[in-house]
CSV table of C-alpha atoms in Angstrom, one decimal:
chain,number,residue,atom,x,y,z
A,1,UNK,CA,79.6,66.6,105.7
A,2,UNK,CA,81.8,63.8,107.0
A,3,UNK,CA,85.8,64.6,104.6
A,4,UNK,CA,88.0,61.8,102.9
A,5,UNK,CA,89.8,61.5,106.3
A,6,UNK,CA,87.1,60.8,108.4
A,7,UNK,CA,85.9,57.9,105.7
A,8,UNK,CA,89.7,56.8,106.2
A,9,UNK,CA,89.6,56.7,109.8
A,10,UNK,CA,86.0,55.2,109.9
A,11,UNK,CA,87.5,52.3,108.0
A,12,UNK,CA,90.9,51.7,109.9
A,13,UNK,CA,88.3,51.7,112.9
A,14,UNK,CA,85.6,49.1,111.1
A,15,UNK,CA,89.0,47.1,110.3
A,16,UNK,CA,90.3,47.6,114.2
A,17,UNK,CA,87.1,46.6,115.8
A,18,UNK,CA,85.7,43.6,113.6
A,19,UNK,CA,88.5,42.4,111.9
A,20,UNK,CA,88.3,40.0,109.1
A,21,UNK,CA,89.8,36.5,108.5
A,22,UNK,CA,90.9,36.4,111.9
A,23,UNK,CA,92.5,32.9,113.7
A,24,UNK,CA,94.4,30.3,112.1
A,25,UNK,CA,94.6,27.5,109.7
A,26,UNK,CA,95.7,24.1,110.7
A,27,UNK,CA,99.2,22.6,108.5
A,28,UNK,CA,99.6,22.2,105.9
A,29,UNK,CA,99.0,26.1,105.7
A,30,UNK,CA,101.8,28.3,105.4
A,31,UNK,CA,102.8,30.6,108.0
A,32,UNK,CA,105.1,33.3,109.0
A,33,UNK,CA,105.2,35.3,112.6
A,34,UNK,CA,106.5,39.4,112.3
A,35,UNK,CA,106.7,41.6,115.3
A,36,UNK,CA,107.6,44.9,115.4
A,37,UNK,CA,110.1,45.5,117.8
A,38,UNK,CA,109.6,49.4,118.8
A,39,UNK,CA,106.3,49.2,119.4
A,40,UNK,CA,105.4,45.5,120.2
A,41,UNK,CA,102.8,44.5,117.3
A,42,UNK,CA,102.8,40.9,116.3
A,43,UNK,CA,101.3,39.4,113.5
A,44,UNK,CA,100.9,36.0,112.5
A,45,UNK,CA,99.6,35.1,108.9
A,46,UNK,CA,98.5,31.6,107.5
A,47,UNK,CA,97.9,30.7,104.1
A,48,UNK,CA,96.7,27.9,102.3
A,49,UNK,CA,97.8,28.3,98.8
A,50,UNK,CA,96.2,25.9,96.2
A,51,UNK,CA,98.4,25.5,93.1
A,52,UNK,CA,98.9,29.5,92.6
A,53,UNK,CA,96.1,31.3,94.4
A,54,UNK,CA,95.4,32.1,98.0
A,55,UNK,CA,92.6,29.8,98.7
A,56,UNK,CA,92.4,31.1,102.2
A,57,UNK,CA,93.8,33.3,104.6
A,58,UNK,CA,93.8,34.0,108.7
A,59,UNK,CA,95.9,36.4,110.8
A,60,UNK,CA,96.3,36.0,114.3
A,61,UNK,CA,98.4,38.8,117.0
A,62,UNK,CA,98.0,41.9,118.5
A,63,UNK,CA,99.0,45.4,118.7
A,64,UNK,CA,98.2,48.8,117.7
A,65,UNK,CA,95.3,50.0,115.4
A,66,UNK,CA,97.0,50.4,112.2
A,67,UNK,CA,98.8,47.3,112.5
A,68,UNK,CA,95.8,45.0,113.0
A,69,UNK,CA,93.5,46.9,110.9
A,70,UNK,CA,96.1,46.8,108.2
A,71,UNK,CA,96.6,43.1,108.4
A,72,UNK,CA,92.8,42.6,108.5
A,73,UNK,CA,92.8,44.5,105.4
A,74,UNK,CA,95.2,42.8,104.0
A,75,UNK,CA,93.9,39.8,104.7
A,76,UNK,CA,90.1,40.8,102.4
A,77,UNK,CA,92.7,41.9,99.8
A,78,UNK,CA,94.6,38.7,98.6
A,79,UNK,CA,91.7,36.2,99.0
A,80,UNK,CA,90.9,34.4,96.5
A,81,UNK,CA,93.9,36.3,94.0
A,82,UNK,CA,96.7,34.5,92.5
A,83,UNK,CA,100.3,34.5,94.4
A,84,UNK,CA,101.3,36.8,91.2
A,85,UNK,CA,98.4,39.7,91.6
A,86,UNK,CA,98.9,39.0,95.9
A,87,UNK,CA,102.8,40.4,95.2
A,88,UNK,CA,101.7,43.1,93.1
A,89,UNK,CA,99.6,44.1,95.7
A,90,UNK,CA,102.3,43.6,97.8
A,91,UNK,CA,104.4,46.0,95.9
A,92,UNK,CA,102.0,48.6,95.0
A,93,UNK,CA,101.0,49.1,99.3
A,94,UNK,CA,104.7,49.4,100.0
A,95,UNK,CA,104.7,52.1,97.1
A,96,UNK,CA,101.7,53.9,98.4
A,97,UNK,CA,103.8,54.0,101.9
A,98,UNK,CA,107.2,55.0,100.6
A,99,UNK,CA,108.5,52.0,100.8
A,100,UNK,CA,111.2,50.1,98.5
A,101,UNK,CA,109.8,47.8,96.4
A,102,UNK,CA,113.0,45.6,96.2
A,103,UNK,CA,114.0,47.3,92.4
A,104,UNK,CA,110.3,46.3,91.0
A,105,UNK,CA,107.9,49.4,90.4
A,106,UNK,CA,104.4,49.2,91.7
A,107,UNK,CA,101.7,49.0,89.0
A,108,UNK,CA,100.1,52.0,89.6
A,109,UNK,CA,97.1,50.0,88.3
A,110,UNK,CA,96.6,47.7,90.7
A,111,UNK,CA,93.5,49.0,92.6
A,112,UNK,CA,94.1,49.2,96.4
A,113,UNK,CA,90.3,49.8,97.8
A,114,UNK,CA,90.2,50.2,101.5
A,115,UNK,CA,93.6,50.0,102.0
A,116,UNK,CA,93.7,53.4,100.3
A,117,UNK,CA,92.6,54.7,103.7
A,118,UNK,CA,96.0,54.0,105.3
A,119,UNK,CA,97.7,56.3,103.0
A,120,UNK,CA,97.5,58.9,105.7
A,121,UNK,CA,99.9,56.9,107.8
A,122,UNK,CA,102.9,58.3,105.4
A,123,UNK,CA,102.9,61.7,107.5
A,124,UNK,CA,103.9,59.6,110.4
A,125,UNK,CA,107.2,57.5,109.6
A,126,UNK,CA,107.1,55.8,113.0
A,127,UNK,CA,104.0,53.9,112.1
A,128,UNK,CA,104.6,53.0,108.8
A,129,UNK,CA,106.3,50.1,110.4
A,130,UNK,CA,102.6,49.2,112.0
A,131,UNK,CA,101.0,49.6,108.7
A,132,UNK,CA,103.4,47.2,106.7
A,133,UNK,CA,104.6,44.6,109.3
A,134,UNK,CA,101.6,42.2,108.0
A,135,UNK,CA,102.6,43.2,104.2
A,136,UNK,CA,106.1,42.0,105.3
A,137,UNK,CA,104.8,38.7,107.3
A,138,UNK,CA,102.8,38.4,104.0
A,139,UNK,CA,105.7,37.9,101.9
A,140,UNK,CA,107.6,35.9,104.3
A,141,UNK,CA,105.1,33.5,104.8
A,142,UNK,CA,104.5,32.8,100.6
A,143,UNK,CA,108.5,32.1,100.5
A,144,UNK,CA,108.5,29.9,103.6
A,145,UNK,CA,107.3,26.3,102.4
A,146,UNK,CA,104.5,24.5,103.5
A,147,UNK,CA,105.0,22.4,106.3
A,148,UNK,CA,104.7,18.2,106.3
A,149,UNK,CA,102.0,17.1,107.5
């Protein structure tokens, strides 16, 4: 009988090999471009925010597994969820990785779903960085304003 880590890695492949929301939105989305500098992941992330709630969401880039099924993760995540629960997420992701949290506690409530499978990652510190660089290109691209169309 297949264990926990073999669902995990089953998922982080499903992720890897179809992943979800994937190309770009035209302006006025929001965008923000991350790379990872020690392993050469990049990540571009769009998002078109309506009032307070990610309406949409597309990632573009390349790299390693974790870092594109992570972002593709990411990206089934905060569809549809208000800019508030999308940071809570956010926060609660970079907890489960050992991450700081810029002061704020994650809300050990907020459910994580699929994206428990990269919890495994942790043993590695090297490729935390793969796991979180969309998380980071996340939050960058919610501060950066939407461009003029």
């Amino acid at each position: 009988m297949p264990g926990l880590e073999d669902l995990y890695r089953e998922i982080i492949l499903d992720h890897y090999r179809t992943p979800r929301n994937r190309g770009e939105l035209p302006p006025p989305a929001q965008h923000a471009e991350g790379h990872n500098p020690l392993c050469g992941d990049e990540i571009t992330v769009y998002l078109d925010v309506d009032g307070d709630v990610v309406d949409d969401v597309k990632v573009s880039g390349q790299g390693c597994s974790i870092s594109q099924s992570s972002a593709s993760m990411m990206s089934a995540a905060i569809k549809g969820k208000s800019v508030p629960e999308v940071r809570a997420l956010v926060r609660r992701f970079k907890g489960m990785m050992s991450i700081e949290t810029d002061g704020e506690e994650p809300d050990e409530n907020v459910p994580l779903g699929d994206l428990e499978a990269l919890q495994g990652v942790v043993k590695f510190p090297v490729r935390i960085k793969c796991a979180t660089l969309a998380w980071n290109t996340l939050l960058e691209a919610l501060d950066s304003p939407a461009p003029d169309v």
